[in-house]
Coordinates of C-alpha atoms in Angstrom, one line a residue:
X1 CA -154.4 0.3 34.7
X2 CA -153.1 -0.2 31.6
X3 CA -154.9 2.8 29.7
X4 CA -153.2 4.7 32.9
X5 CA -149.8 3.5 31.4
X6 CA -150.5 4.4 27.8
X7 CA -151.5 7.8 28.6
X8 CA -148.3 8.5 30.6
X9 CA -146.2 7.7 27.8
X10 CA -144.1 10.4 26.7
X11 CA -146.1 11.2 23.3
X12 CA -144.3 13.7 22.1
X13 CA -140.6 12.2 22.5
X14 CA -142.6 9.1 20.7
X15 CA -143.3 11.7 18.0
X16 CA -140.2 13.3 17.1
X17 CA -138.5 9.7 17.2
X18 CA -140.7 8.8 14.3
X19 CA -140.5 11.7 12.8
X20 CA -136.5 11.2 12.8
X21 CA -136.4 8.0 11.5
X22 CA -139.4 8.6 8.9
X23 CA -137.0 12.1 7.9
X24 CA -133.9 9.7 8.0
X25 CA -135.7 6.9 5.3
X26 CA -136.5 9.4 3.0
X27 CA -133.2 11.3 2.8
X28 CA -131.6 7.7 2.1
X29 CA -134.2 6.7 -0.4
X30 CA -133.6 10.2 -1.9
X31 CA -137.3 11.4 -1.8
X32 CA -136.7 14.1 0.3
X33 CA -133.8 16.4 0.2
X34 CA -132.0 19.0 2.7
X35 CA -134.5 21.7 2.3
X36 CA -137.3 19.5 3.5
X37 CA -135.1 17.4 6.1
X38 CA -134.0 21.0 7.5
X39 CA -137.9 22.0 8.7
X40 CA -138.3 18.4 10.4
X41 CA -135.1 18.6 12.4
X42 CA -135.9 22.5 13.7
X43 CA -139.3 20.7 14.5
X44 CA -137.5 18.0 16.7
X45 CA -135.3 20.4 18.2
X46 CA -138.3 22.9 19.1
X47 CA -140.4 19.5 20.7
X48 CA -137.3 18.5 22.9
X49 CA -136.8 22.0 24.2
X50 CA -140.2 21.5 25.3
X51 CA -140.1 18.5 27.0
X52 CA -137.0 19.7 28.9
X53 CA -138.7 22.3 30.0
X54 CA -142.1 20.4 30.7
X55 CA -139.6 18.1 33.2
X56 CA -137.3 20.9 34.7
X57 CA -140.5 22.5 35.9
X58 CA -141.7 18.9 37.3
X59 CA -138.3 18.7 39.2
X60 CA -138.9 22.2 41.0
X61 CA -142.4 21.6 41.7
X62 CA -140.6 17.8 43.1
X63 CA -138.2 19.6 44.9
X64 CA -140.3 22.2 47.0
X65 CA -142.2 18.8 47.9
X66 CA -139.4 17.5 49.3
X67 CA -138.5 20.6 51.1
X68 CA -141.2 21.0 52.7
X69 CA -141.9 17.5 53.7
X70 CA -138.3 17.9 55.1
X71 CA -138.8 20.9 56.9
X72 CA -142.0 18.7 58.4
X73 CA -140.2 16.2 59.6
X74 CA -137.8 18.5 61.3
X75 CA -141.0 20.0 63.0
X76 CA -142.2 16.6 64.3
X77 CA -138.7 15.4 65.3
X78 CA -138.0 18.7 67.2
X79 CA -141.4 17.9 69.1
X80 CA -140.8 14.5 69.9
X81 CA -139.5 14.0 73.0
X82 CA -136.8 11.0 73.9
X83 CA -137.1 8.9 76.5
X84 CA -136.2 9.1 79.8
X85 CA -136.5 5.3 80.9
X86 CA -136.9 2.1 78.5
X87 CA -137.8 -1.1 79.8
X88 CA -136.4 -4.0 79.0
X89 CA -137.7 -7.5 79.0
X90 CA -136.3 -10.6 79.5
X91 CA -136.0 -11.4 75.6
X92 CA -133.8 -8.8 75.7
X93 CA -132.1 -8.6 78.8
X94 CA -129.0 -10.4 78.2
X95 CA -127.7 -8.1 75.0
X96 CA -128.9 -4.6 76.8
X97 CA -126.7 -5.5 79.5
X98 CA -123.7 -7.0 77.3
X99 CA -124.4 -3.5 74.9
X100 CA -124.0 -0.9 78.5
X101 CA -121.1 -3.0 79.8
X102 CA -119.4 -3.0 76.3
X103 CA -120.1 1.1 75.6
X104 CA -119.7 2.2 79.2
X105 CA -116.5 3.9 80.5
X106 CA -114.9 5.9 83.1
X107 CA -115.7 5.4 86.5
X108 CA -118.7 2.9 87.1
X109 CA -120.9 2.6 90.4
X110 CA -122.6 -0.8 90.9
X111 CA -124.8 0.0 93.6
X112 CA -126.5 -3.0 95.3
X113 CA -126.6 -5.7 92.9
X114 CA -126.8 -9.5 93.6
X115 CA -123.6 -11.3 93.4
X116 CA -125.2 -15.0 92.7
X117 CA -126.1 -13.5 89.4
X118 CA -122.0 -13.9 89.1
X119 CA -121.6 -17.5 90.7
X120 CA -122.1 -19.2 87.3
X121 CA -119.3 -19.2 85.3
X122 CA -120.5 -18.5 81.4
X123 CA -123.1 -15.1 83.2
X124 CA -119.8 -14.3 85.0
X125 CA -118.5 -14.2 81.4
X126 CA -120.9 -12.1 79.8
X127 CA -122.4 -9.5 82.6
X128 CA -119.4 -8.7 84.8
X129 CA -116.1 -9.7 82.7
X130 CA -116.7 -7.3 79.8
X131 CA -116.9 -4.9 82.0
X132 CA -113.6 -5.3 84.0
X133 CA -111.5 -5.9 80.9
X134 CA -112.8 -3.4 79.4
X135 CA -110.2 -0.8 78.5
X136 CA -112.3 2.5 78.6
X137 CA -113.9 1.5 82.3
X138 CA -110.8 2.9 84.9
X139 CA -112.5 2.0 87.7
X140 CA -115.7 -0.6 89.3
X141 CA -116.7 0.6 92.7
X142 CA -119.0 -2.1 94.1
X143 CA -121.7 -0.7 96.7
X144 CA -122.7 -4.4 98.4
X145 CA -125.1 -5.5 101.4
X146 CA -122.3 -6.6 104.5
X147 CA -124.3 -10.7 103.8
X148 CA -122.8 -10.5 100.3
X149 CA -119.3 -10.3 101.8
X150 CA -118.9 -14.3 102.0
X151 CA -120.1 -14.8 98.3
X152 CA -117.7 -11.7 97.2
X153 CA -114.3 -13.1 98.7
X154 CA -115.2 -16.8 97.8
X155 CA -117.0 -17.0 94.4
X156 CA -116.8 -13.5 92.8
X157 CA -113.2 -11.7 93.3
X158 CA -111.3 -15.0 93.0
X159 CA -113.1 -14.8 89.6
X160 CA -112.3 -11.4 88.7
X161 CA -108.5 -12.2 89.8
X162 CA -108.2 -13.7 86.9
X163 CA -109.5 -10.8 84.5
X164 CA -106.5 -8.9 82.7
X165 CA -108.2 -6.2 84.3
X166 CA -108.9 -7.0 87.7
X167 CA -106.4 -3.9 89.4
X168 CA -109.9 -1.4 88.5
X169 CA -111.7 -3.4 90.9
X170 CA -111.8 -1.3 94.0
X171 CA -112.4 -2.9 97.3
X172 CA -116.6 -3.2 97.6
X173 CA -118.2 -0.6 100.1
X174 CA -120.0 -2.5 102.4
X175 CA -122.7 -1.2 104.1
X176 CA -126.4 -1.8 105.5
X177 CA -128.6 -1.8 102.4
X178 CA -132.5 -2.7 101.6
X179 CA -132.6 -5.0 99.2
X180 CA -134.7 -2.5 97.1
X181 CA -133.0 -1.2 94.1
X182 CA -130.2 -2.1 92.4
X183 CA -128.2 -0.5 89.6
X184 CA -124.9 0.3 87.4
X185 CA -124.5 3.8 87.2
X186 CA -121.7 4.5 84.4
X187 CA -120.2 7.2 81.1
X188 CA -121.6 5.8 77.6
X189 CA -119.6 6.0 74.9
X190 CA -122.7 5.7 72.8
X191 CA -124.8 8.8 74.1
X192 CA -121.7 11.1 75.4
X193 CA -123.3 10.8 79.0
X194 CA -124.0 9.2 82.0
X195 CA -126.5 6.3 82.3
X196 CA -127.9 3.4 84.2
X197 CA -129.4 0.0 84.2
X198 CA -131.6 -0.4 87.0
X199 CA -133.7 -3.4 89.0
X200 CA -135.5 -4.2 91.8
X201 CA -135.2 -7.1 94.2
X202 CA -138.0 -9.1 94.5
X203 CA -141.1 -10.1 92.3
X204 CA -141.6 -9.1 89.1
X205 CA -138.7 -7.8 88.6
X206 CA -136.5 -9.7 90.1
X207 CA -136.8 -14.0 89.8
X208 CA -136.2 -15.9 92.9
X209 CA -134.5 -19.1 93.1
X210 CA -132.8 -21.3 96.1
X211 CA -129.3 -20.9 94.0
X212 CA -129.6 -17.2 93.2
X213 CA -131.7 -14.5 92.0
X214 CA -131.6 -13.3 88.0
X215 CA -133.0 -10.2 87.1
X216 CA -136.0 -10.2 84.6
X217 CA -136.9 -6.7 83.9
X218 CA -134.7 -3.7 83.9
X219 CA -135.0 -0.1 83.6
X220 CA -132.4 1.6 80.5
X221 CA -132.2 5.0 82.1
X222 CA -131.4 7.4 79.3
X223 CA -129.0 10.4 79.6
X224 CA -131.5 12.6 80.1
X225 CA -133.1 11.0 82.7
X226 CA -134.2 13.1 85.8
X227 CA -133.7 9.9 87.6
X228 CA -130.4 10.2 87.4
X229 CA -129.0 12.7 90.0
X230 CA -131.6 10.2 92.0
X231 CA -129.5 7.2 91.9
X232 CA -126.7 9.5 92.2
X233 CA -128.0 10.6 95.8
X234 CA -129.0 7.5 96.5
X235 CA -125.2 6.0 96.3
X236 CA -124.1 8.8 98.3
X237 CA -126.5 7.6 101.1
X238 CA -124.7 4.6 100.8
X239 CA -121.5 6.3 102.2
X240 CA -123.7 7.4 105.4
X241 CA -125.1 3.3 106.1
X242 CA -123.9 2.1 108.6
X243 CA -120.7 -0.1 108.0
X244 CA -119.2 -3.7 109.3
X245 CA -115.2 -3.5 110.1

């Protein structure tokens, strides 16, 4: 290694520096005079023209690397394809749903989801409050099961009647649903487009308690999705179920 180190040293800048300071000693000792110093600077001058161009040549040569290692990557990237649908664990559950409620706006769907998630004050706080108050979201249009109707008027609106923003809430659709799949369909500030997070009810995705059930795994459906006019359809039905006055 260190023979590797000695023979990358730059030899011949070594060489003209000693040659300087040998040409400079003997000019101020008077042993030499201008006629001799004269030769040994032309020398110098010759030897760092060369090494200039010795390392301009090395920086092209670098360069076109570079290039076409970026041109490469390009390649590879253009290949890649994003993806549609990212699970999401329950590590990570709690800050993929705080990072959608916080980015989304516009008009937001919430299709089917369980309101006991909301009965708790401090998950109140983090999955549902962020999204009334905030300022970019104009409107929440809850999709609900006609049994969620008693837990809506007496745990979760008096709750969001006291958000700043509690005038988006629209007035929940109530209809006849299978507990099946559940979602928030909503605009990302993030991506430019439209995305979801959606669940399942029941096991694995879904834990079951006597209190309430908590979501475990979710699905972050990307803008890209072809899921997405899915869901879409799939609140639309909604509209058709058949409805409690």
């Amino acid at each position: 290694m260190k023979f590797r180190q000695f023979l990358s040293f730059e030899w011949d800048a070594i060489a003209g520096i000693v040659a300087a300071v040998a040409a400079i000693i003997l000019h101020l000792l008077h042993i030499a005079d201008e006629y001799i110093i004269l030769p040994i600077v032309l020398a110098l001058l010759g030897l760092l023209f060369i090494n200039f161009m010795r390392h301009t040549r090395n920086n092209e040569l670098t360069a076109e690397q570079v290039e076409q290692m970026t041109h490469m990557v390009r390649k590879i990237q253009a290949t890649l394809k994003h993806p549609e649908v990212i699970l999401v664990g329950p590590r990570n559950l709690r800050h993929a749903n705080e990072q959608f409620v916080r980015h989304m706006s516009g008009e937001t769907i919430w299709f089917n989801v369980c309101l006991s998630m909301y009965k708790p004050q401090p998950l109140f706080d983090v999955l549902l409050r962020p999204a009334v108050d905030n300022p970019m979201v104009s409107s929440i249009q809850f999709v609900l099961d006609i049994s969620q109707k008693e837990l809506w008027e007496k745990i979760v609106y008096p709750k969001i009647a006291t958000c700043p923003g509690y005038a988006k809430v629209r007035e929940p659709r109530w209809c006849r649903l299978s507990k099946t799949t559940s979602f928030i369909l909503a605009d990302s500030q993030l991506s430019g487009g439209t995305e979801a997070l959606l669940s399942f009810w029941g096991e694995p995705f879904m834990a079951q308690s006597v209190e309430r059930d908590v979501p475990r795994f979710i699905f972050h459906v990307q803008k890209n999705s072809e899921l997405l006019p899915h869901l879409v359809e799939l609140e639309r039905a909604g509209l058709h179920a058949p409805q409690d006055d």
